[in-house]
PDB file of C-alpha atoms in Angstrom:
ATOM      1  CA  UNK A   1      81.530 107.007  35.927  1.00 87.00           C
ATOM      2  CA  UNK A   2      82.793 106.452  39.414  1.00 94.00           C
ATOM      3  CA  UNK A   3      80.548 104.370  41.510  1.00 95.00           C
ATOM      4  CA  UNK A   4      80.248 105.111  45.437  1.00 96.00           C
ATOM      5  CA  UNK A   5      78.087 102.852  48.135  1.00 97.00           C
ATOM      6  CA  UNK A   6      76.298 105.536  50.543  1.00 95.00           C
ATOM      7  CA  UNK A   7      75.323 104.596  53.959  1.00 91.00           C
ATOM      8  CA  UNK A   8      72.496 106.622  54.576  1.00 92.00           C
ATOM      9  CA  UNK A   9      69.084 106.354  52.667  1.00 92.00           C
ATOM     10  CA  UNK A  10      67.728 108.446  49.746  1.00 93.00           C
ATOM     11  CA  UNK A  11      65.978 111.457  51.037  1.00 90.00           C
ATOM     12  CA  UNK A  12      64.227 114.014  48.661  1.00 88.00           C
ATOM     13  CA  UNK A  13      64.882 116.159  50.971  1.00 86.00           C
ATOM     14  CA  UNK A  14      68.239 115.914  51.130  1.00 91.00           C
ATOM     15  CA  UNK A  15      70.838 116.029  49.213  1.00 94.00           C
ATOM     16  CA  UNK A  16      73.320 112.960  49.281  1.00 96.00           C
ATOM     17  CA  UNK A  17      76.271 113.811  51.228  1.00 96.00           C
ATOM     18  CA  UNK A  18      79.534 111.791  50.863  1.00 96.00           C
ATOM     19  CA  UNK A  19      82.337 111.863  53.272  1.00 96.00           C
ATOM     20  CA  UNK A  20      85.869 109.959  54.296  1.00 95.00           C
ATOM     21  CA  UNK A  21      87.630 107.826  51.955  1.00 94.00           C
ATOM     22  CA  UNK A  22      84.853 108.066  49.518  1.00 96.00           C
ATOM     23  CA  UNK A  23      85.552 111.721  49.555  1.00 96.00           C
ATOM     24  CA  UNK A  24      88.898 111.727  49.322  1.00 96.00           C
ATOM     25  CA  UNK A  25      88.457 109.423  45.985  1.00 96.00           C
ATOM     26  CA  UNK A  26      86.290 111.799  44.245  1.00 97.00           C
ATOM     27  CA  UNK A  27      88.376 115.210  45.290  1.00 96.00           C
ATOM     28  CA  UNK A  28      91.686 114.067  45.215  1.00 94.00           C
ATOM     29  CA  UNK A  29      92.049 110.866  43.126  1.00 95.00           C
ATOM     30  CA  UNK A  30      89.307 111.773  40.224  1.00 95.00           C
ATOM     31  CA  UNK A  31      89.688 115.373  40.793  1.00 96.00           C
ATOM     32  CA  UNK A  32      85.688 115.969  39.975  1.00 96.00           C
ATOM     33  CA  UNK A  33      84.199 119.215  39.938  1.00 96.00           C
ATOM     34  CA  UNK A  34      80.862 120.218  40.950  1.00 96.00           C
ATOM     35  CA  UNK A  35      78.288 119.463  37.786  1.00 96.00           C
ATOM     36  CA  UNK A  36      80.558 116.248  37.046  1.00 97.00           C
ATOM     37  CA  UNK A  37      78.507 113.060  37.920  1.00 97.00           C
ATOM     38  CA  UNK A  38      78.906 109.738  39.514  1.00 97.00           C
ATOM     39  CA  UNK A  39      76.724 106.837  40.093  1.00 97.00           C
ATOM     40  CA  UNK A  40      75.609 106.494  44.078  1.00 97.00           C
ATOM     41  CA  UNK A  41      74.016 102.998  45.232  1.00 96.00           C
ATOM     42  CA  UNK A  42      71.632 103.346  48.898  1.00 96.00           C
ATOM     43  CA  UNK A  43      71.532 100.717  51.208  1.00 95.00           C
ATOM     44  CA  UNK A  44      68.399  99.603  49.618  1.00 94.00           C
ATOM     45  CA  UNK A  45      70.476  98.075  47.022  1.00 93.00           C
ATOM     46  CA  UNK A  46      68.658 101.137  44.602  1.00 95.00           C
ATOM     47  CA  UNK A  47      71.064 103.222  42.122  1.00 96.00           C
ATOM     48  CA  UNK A  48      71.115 106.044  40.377  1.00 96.00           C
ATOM     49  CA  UNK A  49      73.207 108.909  38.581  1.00 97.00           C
ATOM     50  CA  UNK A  50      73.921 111.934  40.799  1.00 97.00           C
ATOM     51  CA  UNK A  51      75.394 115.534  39.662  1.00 97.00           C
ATOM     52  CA  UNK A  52      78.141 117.106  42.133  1.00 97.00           C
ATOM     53  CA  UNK A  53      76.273 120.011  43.405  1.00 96.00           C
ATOM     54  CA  UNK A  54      78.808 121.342  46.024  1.00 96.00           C
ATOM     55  CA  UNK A  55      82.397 120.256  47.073  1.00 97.00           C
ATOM     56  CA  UNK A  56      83.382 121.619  50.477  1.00 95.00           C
ATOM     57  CA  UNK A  57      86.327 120.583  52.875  1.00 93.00           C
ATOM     58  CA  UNK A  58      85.506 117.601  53.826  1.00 94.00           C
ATOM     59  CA  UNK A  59      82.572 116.375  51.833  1.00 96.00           C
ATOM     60  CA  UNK A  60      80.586 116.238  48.640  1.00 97.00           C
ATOM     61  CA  UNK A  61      76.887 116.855  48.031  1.00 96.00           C
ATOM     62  CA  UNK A  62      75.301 115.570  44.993  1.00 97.00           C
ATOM     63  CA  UNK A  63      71.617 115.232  43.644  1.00 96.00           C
ATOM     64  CA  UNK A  64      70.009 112.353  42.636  1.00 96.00           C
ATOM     65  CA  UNK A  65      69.131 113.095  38.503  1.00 96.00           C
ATOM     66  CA  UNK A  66      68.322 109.853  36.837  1.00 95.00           C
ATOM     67  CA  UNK A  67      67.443 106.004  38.751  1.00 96.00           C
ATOM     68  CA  UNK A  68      69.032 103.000  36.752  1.00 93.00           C
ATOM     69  CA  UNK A  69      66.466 100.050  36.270  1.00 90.00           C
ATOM     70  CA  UNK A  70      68.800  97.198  35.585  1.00 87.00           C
ATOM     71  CA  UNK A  71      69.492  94.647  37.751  1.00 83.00           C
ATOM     72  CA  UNK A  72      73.835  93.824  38.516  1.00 89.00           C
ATOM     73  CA  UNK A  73      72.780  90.928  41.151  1.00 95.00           C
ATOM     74  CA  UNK A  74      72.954  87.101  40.416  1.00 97.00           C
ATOM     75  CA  UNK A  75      69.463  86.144  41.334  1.00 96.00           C
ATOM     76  CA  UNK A  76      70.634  83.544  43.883  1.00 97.00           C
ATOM     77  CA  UNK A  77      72.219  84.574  47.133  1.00 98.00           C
ATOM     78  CA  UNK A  78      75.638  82.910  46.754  1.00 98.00           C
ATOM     79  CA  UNK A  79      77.872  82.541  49.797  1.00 98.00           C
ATOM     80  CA  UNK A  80      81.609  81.126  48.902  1.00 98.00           C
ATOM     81  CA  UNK A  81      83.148  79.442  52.039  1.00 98.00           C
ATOM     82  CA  UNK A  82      86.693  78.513  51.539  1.00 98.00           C
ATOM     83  CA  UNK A  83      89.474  76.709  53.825  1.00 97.00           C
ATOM     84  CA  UNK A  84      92.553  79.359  54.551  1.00 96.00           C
ATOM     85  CA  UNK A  85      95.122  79.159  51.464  1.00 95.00           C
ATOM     86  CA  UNK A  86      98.908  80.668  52.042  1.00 93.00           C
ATOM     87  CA  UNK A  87      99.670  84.379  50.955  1.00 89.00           C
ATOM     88  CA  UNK A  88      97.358  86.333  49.239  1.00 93.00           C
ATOM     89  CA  UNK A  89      95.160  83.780  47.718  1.00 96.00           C
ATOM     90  CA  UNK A  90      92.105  84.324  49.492  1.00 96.00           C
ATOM     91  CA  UNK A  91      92.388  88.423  49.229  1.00 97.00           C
ATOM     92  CA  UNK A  92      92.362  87.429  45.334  1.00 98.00           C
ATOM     93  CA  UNK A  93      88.976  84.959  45.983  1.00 98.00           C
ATOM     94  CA  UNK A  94      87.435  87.669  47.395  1.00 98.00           C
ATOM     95  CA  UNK A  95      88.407  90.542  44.809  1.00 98.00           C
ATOM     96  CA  UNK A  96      87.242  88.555  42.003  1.00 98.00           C
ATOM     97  CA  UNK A  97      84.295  86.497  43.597  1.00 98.00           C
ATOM     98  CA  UNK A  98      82.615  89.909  43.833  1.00 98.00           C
ATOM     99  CA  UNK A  99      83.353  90.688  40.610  1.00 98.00           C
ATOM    100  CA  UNK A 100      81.551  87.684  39.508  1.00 98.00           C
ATOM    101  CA  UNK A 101      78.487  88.132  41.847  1.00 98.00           C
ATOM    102  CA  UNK A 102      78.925  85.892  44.964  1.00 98.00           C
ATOM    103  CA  UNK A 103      76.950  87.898  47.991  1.00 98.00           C
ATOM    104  CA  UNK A 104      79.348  86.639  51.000  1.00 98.00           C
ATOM    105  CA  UNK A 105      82.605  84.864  51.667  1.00 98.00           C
ATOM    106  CA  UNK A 106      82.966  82.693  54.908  1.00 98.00           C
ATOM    107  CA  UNK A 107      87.195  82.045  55.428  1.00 97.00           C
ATOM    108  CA  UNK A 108      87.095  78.744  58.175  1.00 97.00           C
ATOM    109  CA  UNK A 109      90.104  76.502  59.097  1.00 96.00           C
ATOM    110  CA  UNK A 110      90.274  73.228  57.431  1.00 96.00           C
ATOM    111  CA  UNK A 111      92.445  70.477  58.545  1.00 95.00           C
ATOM    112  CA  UNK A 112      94.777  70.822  55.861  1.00 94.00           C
ATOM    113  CA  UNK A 113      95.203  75.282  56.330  1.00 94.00           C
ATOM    114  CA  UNK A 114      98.819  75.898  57.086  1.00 91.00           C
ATOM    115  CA  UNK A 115      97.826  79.027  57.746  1.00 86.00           C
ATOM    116  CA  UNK A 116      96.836  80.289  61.287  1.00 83.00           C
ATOM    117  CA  UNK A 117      94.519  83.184  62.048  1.00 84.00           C
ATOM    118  CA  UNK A 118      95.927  85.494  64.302  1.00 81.00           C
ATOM    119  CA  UNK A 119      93.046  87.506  66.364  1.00 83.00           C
ATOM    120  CA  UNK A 120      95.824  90.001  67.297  1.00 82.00           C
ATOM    121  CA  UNK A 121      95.799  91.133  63.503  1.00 84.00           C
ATOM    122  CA  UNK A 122      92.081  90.425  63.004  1.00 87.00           C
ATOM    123  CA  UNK A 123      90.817  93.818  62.667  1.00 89.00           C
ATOM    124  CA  UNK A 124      93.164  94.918  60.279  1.00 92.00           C
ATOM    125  CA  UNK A 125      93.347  91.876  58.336  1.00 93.00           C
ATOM    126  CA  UNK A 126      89.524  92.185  58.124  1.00 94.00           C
ATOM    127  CA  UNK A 127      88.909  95.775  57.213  1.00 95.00           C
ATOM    128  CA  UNK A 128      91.812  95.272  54.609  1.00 96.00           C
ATOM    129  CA  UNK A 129      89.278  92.287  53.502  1.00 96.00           C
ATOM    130  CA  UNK A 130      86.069  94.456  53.462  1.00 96.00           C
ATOM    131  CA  UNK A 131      88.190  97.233  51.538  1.00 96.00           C
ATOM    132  CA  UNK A 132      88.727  95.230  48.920  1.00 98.00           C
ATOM    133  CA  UNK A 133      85.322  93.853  48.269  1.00 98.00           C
ATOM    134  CA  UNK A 134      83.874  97.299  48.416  1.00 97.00           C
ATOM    135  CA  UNK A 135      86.174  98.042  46.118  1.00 96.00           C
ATOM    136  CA  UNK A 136      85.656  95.692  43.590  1.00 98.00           C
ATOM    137  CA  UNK A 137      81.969  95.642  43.761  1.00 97.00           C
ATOM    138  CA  UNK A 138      82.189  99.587  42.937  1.00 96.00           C
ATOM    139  CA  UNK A 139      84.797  98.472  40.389  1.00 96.00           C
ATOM    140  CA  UNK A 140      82.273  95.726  38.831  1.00 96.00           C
ATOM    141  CA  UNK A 141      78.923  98.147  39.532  1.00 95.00           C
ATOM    142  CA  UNK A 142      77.565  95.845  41.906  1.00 96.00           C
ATOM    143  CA  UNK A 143      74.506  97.050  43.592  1.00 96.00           C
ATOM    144  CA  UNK A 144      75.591  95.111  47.133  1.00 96.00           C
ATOM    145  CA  UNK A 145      78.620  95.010  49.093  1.00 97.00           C
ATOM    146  CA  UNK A 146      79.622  91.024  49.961  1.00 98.00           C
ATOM    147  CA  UNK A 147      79.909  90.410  53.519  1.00 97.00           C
ATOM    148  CA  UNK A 148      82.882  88.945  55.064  1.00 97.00           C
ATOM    149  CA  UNK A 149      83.643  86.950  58.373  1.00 95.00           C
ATOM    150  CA  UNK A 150      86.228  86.486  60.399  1.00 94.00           C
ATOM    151  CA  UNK A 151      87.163  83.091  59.698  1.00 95.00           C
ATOM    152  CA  UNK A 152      85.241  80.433  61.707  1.00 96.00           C
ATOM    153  CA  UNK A 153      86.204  76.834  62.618  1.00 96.00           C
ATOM    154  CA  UNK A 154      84.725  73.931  60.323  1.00 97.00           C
ATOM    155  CA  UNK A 155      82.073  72.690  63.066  1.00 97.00           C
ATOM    156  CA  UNK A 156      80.834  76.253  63.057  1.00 97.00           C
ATOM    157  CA  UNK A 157      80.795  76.150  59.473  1.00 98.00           C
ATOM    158  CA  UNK A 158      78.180  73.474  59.352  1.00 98.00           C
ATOM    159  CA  UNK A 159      76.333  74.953  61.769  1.00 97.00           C
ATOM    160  CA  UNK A 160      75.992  77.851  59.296  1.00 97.00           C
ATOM    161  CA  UNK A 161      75.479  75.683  56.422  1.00 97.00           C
ATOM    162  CA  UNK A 162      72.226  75.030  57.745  1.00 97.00           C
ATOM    163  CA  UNK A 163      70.723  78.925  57.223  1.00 97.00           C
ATOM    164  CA  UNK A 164      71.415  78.286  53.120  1.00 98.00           C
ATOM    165  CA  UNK A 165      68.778  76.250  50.767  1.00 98.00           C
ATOM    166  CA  UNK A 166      71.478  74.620  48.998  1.00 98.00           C
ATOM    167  CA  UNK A 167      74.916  73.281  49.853  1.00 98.00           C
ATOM    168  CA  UNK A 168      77.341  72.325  48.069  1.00 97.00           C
ATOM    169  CA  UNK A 169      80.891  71.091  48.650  1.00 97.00           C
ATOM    170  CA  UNK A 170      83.969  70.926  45.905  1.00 95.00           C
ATOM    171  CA  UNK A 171      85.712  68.039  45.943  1.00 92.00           C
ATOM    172  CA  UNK A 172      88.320  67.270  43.443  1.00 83.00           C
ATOM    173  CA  UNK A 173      88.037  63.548  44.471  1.00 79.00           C
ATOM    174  CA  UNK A 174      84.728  63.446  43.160  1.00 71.00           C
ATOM    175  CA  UNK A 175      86.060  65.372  40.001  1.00 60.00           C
ATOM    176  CA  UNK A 176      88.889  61.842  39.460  1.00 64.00           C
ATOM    177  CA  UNK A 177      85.758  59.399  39.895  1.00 61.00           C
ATOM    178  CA  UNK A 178      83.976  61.288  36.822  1.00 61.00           C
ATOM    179  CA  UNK A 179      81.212  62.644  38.657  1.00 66.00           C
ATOM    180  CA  UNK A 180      79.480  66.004  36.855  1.00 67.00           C
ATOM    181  CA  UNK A 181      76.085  66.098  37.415  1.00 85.00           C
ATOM    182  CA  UNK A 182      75.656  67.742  41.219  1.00 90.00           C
ATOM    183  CA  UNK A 183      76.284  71.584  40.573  1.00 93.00           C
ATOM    184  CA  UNK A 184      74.103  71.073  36.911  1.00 92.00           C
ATOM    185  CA  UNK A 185      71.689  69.712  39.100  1.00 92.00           C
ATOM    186  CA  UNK A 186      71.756  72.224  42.024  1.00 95.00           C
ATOM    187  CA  UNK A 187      71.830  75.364  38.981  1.00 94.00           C
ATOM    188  CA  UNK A 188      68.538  73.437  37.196  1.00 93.00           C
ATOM    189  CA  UNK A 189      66.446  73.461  40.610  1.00 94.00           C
ATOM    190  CA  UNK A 190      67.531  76.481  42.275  1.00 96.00           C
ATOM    191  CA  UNK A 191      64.848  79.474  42.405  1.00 96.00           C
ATOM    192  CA  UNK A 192      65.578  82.855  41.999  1.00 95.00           C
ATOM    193  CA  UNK A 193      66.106  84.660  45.614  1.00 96.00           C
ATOM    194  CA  UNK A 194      67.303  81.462  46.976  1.00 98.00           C
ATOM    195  CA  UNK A 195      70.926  80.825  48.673  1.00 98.00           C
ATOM    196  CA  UNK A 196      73.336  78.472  47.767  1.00 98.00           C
ATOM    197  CA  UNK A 197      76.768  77.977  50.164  1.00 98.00           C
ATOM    198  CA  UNK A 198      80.034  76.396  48.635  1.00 98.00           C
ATOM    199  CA  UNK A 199      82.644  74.951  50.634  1.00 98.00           C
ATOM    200  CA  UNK A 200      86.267  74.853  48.962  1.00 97.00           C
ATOM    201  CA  UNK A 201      89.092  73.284  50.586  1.00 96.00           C
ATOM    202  CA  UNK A 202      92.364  75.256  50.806  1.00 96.00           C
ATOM    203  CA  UNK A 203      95.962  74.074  48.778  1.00 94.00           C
ATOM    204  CA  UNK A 204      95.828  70.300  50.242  1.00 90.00           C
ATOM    205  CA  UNK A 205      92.090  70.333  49.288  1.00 93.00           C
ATOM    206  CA  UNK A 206      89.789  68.849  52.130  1.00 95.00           C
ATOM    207  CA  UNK A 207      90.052  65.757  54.032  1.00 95.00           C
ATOM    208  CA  UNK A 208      87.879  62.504  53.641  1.00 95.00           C
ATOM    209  CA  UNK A 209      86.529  63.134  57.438  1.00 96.00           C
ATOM    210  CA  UNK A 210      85.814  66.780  56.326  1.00 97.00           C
ATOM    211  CA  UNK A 211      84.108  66.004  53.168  1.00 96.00           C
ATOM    212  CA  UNK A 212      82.253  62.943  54.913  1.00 96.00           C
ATOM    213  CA  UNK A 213      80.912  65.135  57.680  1.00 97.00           C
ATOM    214  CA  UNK A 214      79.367  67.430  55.360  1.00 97.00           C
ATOM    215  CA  UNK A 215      77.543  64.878  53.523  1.00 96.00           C
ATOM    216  CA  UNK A 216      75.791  63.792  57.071  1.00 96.00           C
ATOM    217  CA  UNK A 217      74.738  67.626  57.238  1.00 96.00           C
ATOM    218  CA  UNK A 218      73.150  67.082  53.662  1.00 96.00           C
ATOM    219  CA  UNK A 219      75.950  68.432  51.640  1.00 97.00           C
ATOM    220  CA  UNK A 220      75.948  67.799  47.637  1.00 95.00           C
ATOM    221  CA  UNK A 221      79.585  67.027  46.632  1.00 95.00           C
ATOM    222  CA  UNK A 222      80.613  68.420  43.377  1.00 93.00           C
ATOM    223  CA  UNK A 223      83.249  67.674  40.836  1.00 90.00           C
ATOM    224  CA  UNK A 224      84.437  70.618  38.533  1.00 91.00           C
ATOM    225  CA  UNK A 225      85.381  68.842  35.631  1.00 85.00           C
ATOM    226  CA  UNK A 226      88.040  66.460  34.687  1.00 85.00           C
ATOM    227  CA  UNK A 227      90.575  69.492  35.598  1.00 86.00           C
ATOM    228  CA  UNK A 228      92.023  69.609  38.588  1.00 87.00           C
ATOM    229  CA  UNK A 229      91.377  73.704  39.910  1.00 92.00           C
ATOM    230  CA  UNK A 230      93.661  75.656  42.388  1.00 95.00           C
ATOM    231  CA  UNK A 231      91.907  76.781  45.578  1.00 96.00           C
ATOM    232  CA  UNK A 232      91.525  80.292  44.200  1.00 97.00           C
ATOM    233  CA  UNK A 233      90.372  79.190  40.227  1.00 97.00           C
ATOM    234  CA  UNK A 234      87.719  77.037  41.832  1.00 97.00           C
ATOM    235  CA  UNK A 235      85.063  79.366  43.268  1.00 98.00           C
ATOM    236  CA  UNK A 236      85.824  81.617  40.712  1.00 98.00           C
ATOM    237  CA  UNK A 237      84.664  78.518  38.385  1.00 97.00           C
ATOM    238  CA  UNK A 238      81.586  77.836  40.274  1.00 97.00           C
ATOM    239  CA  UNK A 239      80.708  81.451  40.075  1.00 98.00           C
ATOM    240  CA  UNK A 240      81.225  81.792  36.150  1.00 97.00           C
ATOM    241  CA  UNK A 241      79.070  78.621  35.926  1.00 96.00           C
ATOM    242  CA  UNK A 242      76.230  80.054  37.683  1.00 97.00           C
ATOM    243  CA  UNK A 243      75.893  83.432  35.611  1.00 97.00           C
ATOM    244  CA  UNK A 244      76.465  81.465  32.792  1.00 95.00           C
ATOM    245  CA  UNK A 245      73.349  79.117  34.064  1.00 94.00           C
ATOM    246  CA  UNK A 246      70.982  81.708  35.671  1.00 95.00           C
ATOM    247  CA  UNK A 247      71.856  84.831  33.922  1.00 93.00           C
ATOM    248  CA  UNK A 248      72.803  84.216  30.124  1.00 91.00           C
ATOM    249  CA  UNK A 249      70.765  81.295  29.948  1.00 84.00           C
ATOM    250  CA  UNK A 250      67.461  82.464  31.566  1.00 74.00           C
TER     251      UNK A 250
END
């Protein structure tokens, strides 16, 4: 079944009405009928099955028949902050960090991003951003939509860093000098409902000044193994690691 994020909260009283794009997917993409059913998710983060009741011009209006119990969420709050890569990189960070759990992605401009954001394209480039994580977290059955920011300059970065219970950053320096113990460590103390940010550096990785001001803000830095990971396999590594840790092994 189809699964559809709705904006307005469960009513009784009301049946659960879905509109635009949303819309459009069921009627003229799935082409549902009425009695098919889907699975809705409230901004509550609550989910459940509904049955098509009606199908009119321009929406659909479905009742809620059975609630699902399970939970889809990493039990830490993971926010995946990573330095602006060429091309379509980061789209593919974002399409497959949700897929993997992370709750928010924070793009920034690192000293080493050839890249330049353009805040003449910044609307578009971000809805096309938000698109695709709503996307993939109806694709994966995610019961939360990742949030994602325009990207923000590294000193505003670590003056973010400082909302999350855990940072860490991903150096592949660290990785050369054999060190392995910092994300185990971080993944063995963490409590569940707790945040955790990572910082990944874009293609050139991040500089010694970058990495160094971090670890004055209390950063932990992290190798990933004796591998050395692309900008996009890395948080996509760190993510795996954490389900692997908290979920499979809790």
């Amino acid at each position: 079944m189809q699964r559809y994020f709705i904006h307005k909260r469960y009513s009784e009283s009301s049946p659960v009405i879905i509109t635009g794009e949303d819309y459009h997917h069921i009627v003229r993409v799935m082409r549902m009928k009425e009695d098919d059913h889907i699975f809705v998710v409230f901004p509550d983060q609550s989910s459940a099955v509904a049955r098509i009741e009606t199908i009119s011009s321009d929406s659909v209006e479905a009742v809620v028949v059975e609630w699902e119990t399970d939970s889809k969420e990493l039990p830490v709050k993971v926010a995946i902050a990573s330095g602006l890569p060429k091309g379509d990189k980061l789209e593919l960070i974002f399409q497959k960090g949700t897929e993997l759990g992370a709750d928010q992605f924070i793009p920034f401009t690192a000293d080493r991003s050839i890249v330049k954001w353009d805040e003449k394209k910044a609307k578009k480039k971000l809805d096309r951003w938000e698109k695709i994580v709503k996307e993939a977290a109806e694709q994966s059955h995610r019961n939360v939509v990742p949030s994602v920011s325009s990207p923000v300059s590294f000193k505003e970065l670590l003056t973010l860093s400082k909302q999350f219970d855990y940072t860490l950053v991903a150096y592949e320096e660290e990785a050369r000098s054999g060190e392995k113990s910092n994300l185990s460590k971080t993944l063995g103390t963490v409590n569940e409902g707790e945040s955790i940010l990572v910082v990944f550096g874009p293609e050139g990785g991040l500089t010694e000044d970058e990495v160094g001001r971090c670890r004055q803000e209390g950063f932990l830095i992290c190798g990933l193994g004796p591998r050395i990971l692309r900008t996009e396999t890395a948080p996509l590594y760190v993510l795996s690691a954490m389900s692997y840790q908290l979920e499979l092994m809790r």
